[in-house]
Amino acid sequence: MSELMQYKCPCCGGSIEFDVGTQKLKCPYCDTEFDVEALKHHDEALKEDTADAMSWEGPRGDSWQESEDIRVYTCQSCGGEIACEATTAATSCPYCGNPVVMTGRLAGELKPDLVVPFKLDKKAAKEGLKRHLKGKRLLPKIFKDENHIDEIKGIYVPFWLFDADADASIRYRATRTRIWSDSRYRYTETSHFALHRAGHLGFMGVPVDGSSKMDNALMESIEPYDLSQAVDFQTAYLAGYLADRYDVSSDDSIPRANERIKTTTEQYFASTISGYSSVVPERSRIRCEGGKVRYALLPVWLLSTSWQGKNYLFAMNGQTGKFVGDLPLDKKAYAIWLSVLTAGLTAASFVVLWLLSML
């Protein structure tokens, strides 16, 4: 079973956590601060560690039976039991609240290459929710008052970062339309063109969520991350936060990485075409070369709220503060907005038709 790691303050013995303000480990009891680099020796052993392989025959002495999805640990501070999922790499004791890191979940091949440290704290996440609710005209007004946060947690989500060079060639069918009229007729001339775009694009750090528990669309909506601020992984950055190891392999993530690279390449090439009435891609060929993959932990704040018996999940990028999440709809306000929009479009149509009749 994975060994637990707890960072203790050498001055007072209290548990220390990573502080986003100072980007150091800080003791909440005596305010002593420690550089992350000073605790680097704790991670050196992880490079050579492998998972335990210990088996016993015969009945177990405990009545508690671990399943494939649940693991049980003993807190080194209070002796309480910590039950967590098999993918959990960092959490806190439910009894004393001290942060713990499951080093076996981060050893050997499971050890991340990089980590982007949290830059924003829990207070910033709460403020992010308030800003997200502002200016939403179709949001029920009572939602802001009655909605309350049930849970808020900072979690390092596992991501695969794909690097590759894309050699692409795309052909398009385009048209250009010219319209004129005289005293008797209205003329339309349509010219057809065959377009070709080809080039070489380099991709660095295309992220793909490596956790099956996280919604891919939600994780992608809070991008981008500034990967230039990523640092070599050390367990000290996890102190005080939750963390999961990947349960979706890099091989299984390749199709999603390919899809993202293909979509980005097509969008970029399409942005170079202008001056045509219509542009339709006919054939696309994208070939990736020199692909490499890295394993990283990226910071995410998750906020769970409830209102009128329904749950609403929000996510915030723990580095940039980008905030996303679904909101309830004020049906009455939506009906009024839709009727006003429809009336405006109808009036605009009549104006266009009248102008055309004057030609």
GROMACS .gro file of C-alpha atoms in nm, residues 67 118 181 204 207 301:
model
    6
   67SER     CA    1  -1.247  -0.295  -0.298
  118PHE     CA    2  -0.204   2.709  -0.779
  181SER     CA    3  -2.925   4.537  -6.175
  204MET     CA    4   0.349   2.222  -2.774
  207PRO     CA    5  -0.369   1.912  -2.302
  301TRP     CA    6  -1.109   2.485  -0.834
   0.00000   0.00000   0.00000
